[in-house]
PDB file of C-alpha atoms in Angstrom:
ATOM      1  CA  MET A   1     -42.471 -63.454 263.026  1.00 53.00           C
ATOM      2  CA  GLN A   2     -41.431 -63.427 259.546  1.00 86.00           C
ATOM      3  CA  LYS A   3     -38.552 -65.727 258.416  1.00 90.00           C
ATOM      4  CA  GLU A   4     -36.772 -62.770 256.895  1.00 90.00           C
ATOM      5  CA  TRP A   5     -36.326 -61.082 260.487  1.00 91.00           C
ATOM      6  CA  LEU A   6     -35.032 -64.628 261.556  1.00 95.00           C
ATOM      7  CA  TYR A   7     -32.104 -64.536 258.782  1.00 96.00           C
ATOM      8  CA  VAL A   8     -31.333 -60.729 259.925  1.00 94.00           C
ATOM      9  CA  GLY A   9     -30.811 -62.370 263.392  1.00 94.00           C
ATOM     10  CA  LEU A  10     -28.973 -65.188 262.227  1.00 96.00           C
ATOM     11  CA  THR A  11     -26.912 -63.239 259.971  1.00 95.00           C
ATOM     12  CA  SER A  12     -25.996 -60.937 262.960  1.00 95.00           C
ATOM     13  CA  LEU A  13     -25.576 -63.864 265.330  1.00 95.00           C
ATOM     14  CA  PHE A  14     -23.133 -65.803 262.739  1.00 96.00           C
ATOM     15  CA  GLU A  15     -21.193 -62.454 261.943  1.00 95.00           C
ATOM     16  CA  LEU A  16     -20.138 -62.295 265.690  1.00 95.00           C
ATOM     17  CA  PHE A  17     -18.841 -66.072 265.518  1.00 96.00           C
ATOM     18  CA  TRP A  18     -16.559 -65.450 262.595  1.00 95.00           C
ATOM     19  CA  ILE A  19     -15.510 -61.956 264.341  1.00 94.00           C
ATOM     20  CA  PHE A  20     -14.756 -64.079 267.584  1.00 95.00           C
ATOM     21  CA  GLY A  21     -12.918 -66.465 265.244  1.00 95.00           C
ATOM     22  CA  PHE A  22     -10.490 -63.834 263.877  1.00 94.00           C
ATOM     23  CA  ASN A  23      -9.520 -63.456 267.488  1.00 92.00           C
ATOM     24  CA  VAL A  24      -8.908 -66.712 268.595  1.00 93.00           C
ATOM     25  CA  ALA A  25      -7.625 -68.668 265.533  1.00 94.00           C
ATOM     26  CA  SER A  26      -4.132 -70.024 266.060  1.00 94.00           C
ATOM     27  CA  SER A  27      -4.077 -72.863 263.366  1.00 95.00           C
ATOM     28  CA  TRP A  28      -4.903 -73.747 259.747  1.00 95.00           C
ATOM     29  CA  TRP A  29      -8.195 -75.804 260.728  1.00 96.00           C
ATOM     30  CA  HIS A  30      -9.480 -72.807 262.822  1.00 95.00           C
ATOM     31  CA  TRP A  31      -9.562 -70.749 259.540  1.00 96.00           C
ATOM     32  CA  ILE A  32     -11.499 -73.502 257.653  1.00 97.00           C
ATOM     33  CA  ILE A  33     -14.128 -73.139 260.081  1.00 96.00           C
ATOM     34  CA  ILE A  34     -14.174 -69.542 260.044  1.00 96.00           C
ATOM     35  CA  VAL A  35     -14.383 -69.182 256.132  1.00 97.00           C
ATOM     36  CA  SER A  36     -17.294 -71.703 256.555  1.00 97.00           C
ATOM     37  CA  ILE A  37     -19.005 -69.737 259.182  1.00 97.00           C
ATOM     38  CA  ILE A  38     -18.652 -66.606 256.515  1.00 97.00           C
ATOM     39  CA  ALA A  39     -20.241 -68.544 253.764  1.00 97.00           C
ATOM     40  CA  ILE A  40     -23.186 -69.454 256.015  1.00 97.00           C
ATOM     41  CA  ASP A  41     -23.457 -65.846 257.322  1.00 96.00           C
ATOM     42  CA  PHE A  42     -23.571 -64.436 253.931  1.00 95.00           C
ATOM     43  CA  HIS A  43     -26.378 -67.014 253.019  1.00 97.00           C
ATOM     44  CA  PHE A  44     -28.387 -65.798 255.662  1.00 96.00           C
ATOM     45  CA  LEU A  45     -27.614 -62.315 254.724  1.00 95.00           C
ATOM     46  CA  SER A  46     -28.555 -62.983 251.153  1.00 95.00           C
ATOM     47  CA  LYS A  47     -31.760 -64.596 252.249  1.00 95.00           C
ATOM     48  CA  ALA A  48     -32.810 -61.766 254.458  1.00 95.00           C
ATOM     49  CA  CYS A  49     -32.094 -59.321 251.535  1.00 93.00           C
ATOM     50  CA  GLU A  50     -34.771 -61.128 249.494  1.00 93.00           C
ATOM     51  CA  ASN A  51     -37.800 -59.678 250.949  1.00 90.00           C
ATOM     52  CA  LEU A  52     -36.359 -57.074 253.110  1.00 90.00           C
ATOM     53  CA  PRO A  53     -34.920 -53.493 252.082  1.00 89.00           C
ATOM     54  CA  THR A  54     -31.362 -54.218 251.710  1.00 90.00           C
ATOM     55  CA  GLY A  55     -30.319 -50.781 253.333  1.00 87.00           C
ATOM     56  CA  THR A  56     -32.200 -51.767 256.194  1.00 87.00           C
ATOM     57  CA  VAL A  57     -30.831 -55.394 256.540  1.00 91.00           C
ATOM     58  CA  TYR A  58     -27.239 -54.251 256.040  1.00 90.00           C
ATOM     59  CA  ALA A  59     -27.532 -51.476 258.922  1.00 89.00           C
ATOM     60  CA  ILE A  60     -28.746 -53.863 261.030  1.00 90.00           C
ATOM     61  CA  PHE A  61     -26.209 -56.380 260.201  1.00 91.00           C
ATOM     62  CA  ALA A  62     -23.458 -53.935 260.374  1.00 91.00           C
ATOM     63  CA  GLY A  63     -24.889 -51.898 263.345  1.00 92.00           C
ATOM     64  CA  ALA A  64     -25.077 -55.393 265.309  1.00 93.00           C
ATOM     65  CA  GLY A  65     -21.551 -56.395 264.293  1.00 92.00           C
ATOM     66  CA  ALA A  66     -20.257 -53.012 265.529  1.00 93.00           C
ATOM     67  CA  ILE A  67     -22.184 -53.366 268.789  1.00 95.00           C
ATOM     68  CA  GLY A  68     -21.720 -57.167 269.388  1.00 94.00           C
ATOM     69  CA  THR A  69     -17.895 -56.839 268.476  1.00 94.00           C
ATOM     70  CA  THR A  70     -17.420 -53.999 271.099  1.00 94.00           C
ATOM     71  CA  LEU A  71     -19.330 -55.999 273.646  1.00 95.00           C
ATOM     72  CA  MET A  72     -17.197 -58.832 273.017  1.00 95.00           C
ATOM     73  CA  ASP A  73     -13.906 -56.726 273.476  1.00 94.00           C
ATOM     74  CA  ILE A  74     -15.271 -55.785 276.780  1.00 94.00           C
ATOM     75  CA  PHE A  75     -16.688 -58.965 278.415  1.00 94.00           C
ATOM     76  CA  ILE A  76     -14.474 -61.702 276.429  1.00 94.00           C
ATOM     77  CA  PHE A  77     -11.072 -59.921 275.681  1.00 92.00           C
ATOM     78  CA  ASP A  78     -11.130 -57.692 278.694  1.00 93.00           C
ATOM     79  CA  GLY A  79     -11.500 -54.384 276.761  1.00 92.00           C
ATOM     80  CA  GLU A  80     -12.309 -51.093 278.556  1.00 94.00           C
ATOM     81  CA  PHE A  81     -15.665 -49.503 278.804  1.00 95.00           C
ATOM     82  CA  ASN A  82     -16.255 -45.781 278.965  1.00 95.00           C
ATOM     83  CA  ALA A  83     -18.638 -43.196 278.503  1.00 96.00           C
ATOM     84  CA  ILE A  84     -17.704 -42.398 275.056  1.00 95.00           C
ATOM     85  CA  LYS A  85     -17.918 -45.886 273.675  1.00 94.00           C
ATOM     86  CA  GLY A  86     -21.712 -45.886 275.326  1.00 95.00           C
ATOM     87  CA  ILE A  87     -22.770 -42.822 273.834  1.00 96.00           C
ATOM     88  CA  PHE A  88     -21.685 -44.260 270.285  1.00 95.00           C
ATOM     89  CA  MET A  89     -23.246 -47.307 270.785  1.00 94.00           C
ATOM     90  CA  PHE A  90     -26.339 -45.521 271.484  1.00 95.00           C
ATOM     91  CA  ILE A  91     -26.289 -43.262 268.560  1.00 95.00           C
ATOM     92  CA  LEU A  92     -25.573 -46.268 266.196  1.00 93.00           C
ATOM     93  CA  ILE A  93     -28.582 -48.010 267.647  1.00 92.00           C
ATOM     94  CA  SER A  94     -30.837 -45.097 267.331  1.00 93.00           C
ATOM     95  CA  GLY A  95     -29.814 -44.835 263.642  1.00 90.00           C
ATOM     96  CA  VAL A  96     -30.469 -48.604 262.681  1.00 87.00           C
ATOM     97  CA  ILE A  97     -34.247 -48.143 264.445  1.00 88.00           C
ATOM     98  CA  GLY A  98     -34.596 -45.077 262.641  1.00 88.00           C
ATOM     99  CA  LEU A  99     -33.914 -46.388 259.320  1.00 84.00           C
ATOM    100  CA  LYS A 100     -36.102 -49.391 260.492  1.00 82.00           C
ATOM    101  CA  LEU A 101     -38.932 -46.953 261.011  1.00 85.00           C
ATOM    102  CA  ALA A 102     -38.225 -44.793 257.815  1.00 85.00           C
ATOM    103  CA  ASP A 103     -38.657 -47.914 255.785  1.00 79.00           C
ATOM    104  CA  ASN A 104     -42.289 -48.285 257.311  1.00 76.00           C
ATOM    105  CA  ALA A 105     -43.141 -44.716 256.963  1.00 72.00           C
ATOM    106  CA  PRO A 106     -45.351 -43.679 254.158  1.00 74.00           C
ATOM    107  CA  THR A 107     -43.995 -41.600 251.538  1.00 66.00           C
ATOM    108  CA  ASP A 108     -45.725 -38.726 249.693  1.00 65.00           C
ATOM    109  CA  HIS A 109     -45.722 -41.059 246.361  1.00 59.00           C
ATOM    110  CA  ASP A 110     -47.528 -43.828 248.396  1.00 56.00           C
ATOM    111  CA  GLU A 111     -50.090 -41.373 249.742  1.00 57.00           C
ATOM    112  CA  LYS A 112     -50.923 -40.076 246.526  1.00 58.00           C
ATOM    113  CA  LYS A 113     -51.572 -43.572 245.324  1.00 60.00           C
ATOM    114  CA  GLY A 114     -53.207 -44.737 248.351  1.00 60.00           C
ATOM    115  CA  VAL A 115     -51.039 -47.129 249.346  1.00 55.00           C
ATOM    116  CA  ASN A 116     -50.409 -47.930 253.085  1.00 56.00           C
ATOM    117  CA  ALA A 117     -46.991 -48.981 254.368  1.00 48.00           C
TER     118      ALA A 117
END
């Protein structure tokens, strides 16, 4: 696995950590930890964008945050799951996968130059 994809995974994970922190923070020192986690998160995000398409990285980052936050609400904070949430999570995952596949698809410009993706 390329280290850029490791950075994508880490930024997605750290995003969930600081979002969780928003829900449980109850004193000033919690916010110091949260801000530190956000700084680490954005470091991993910037490292991932160095050699991967920024749109794909951000789509995965935002999609993982949306899905992860929804699942966190359901499983940790006693939120409710329903079919509509499930459908929209499926649509979101499909869109992120579609963007990733589109980044790897050869374009007419690439084919004219003989470039393979």
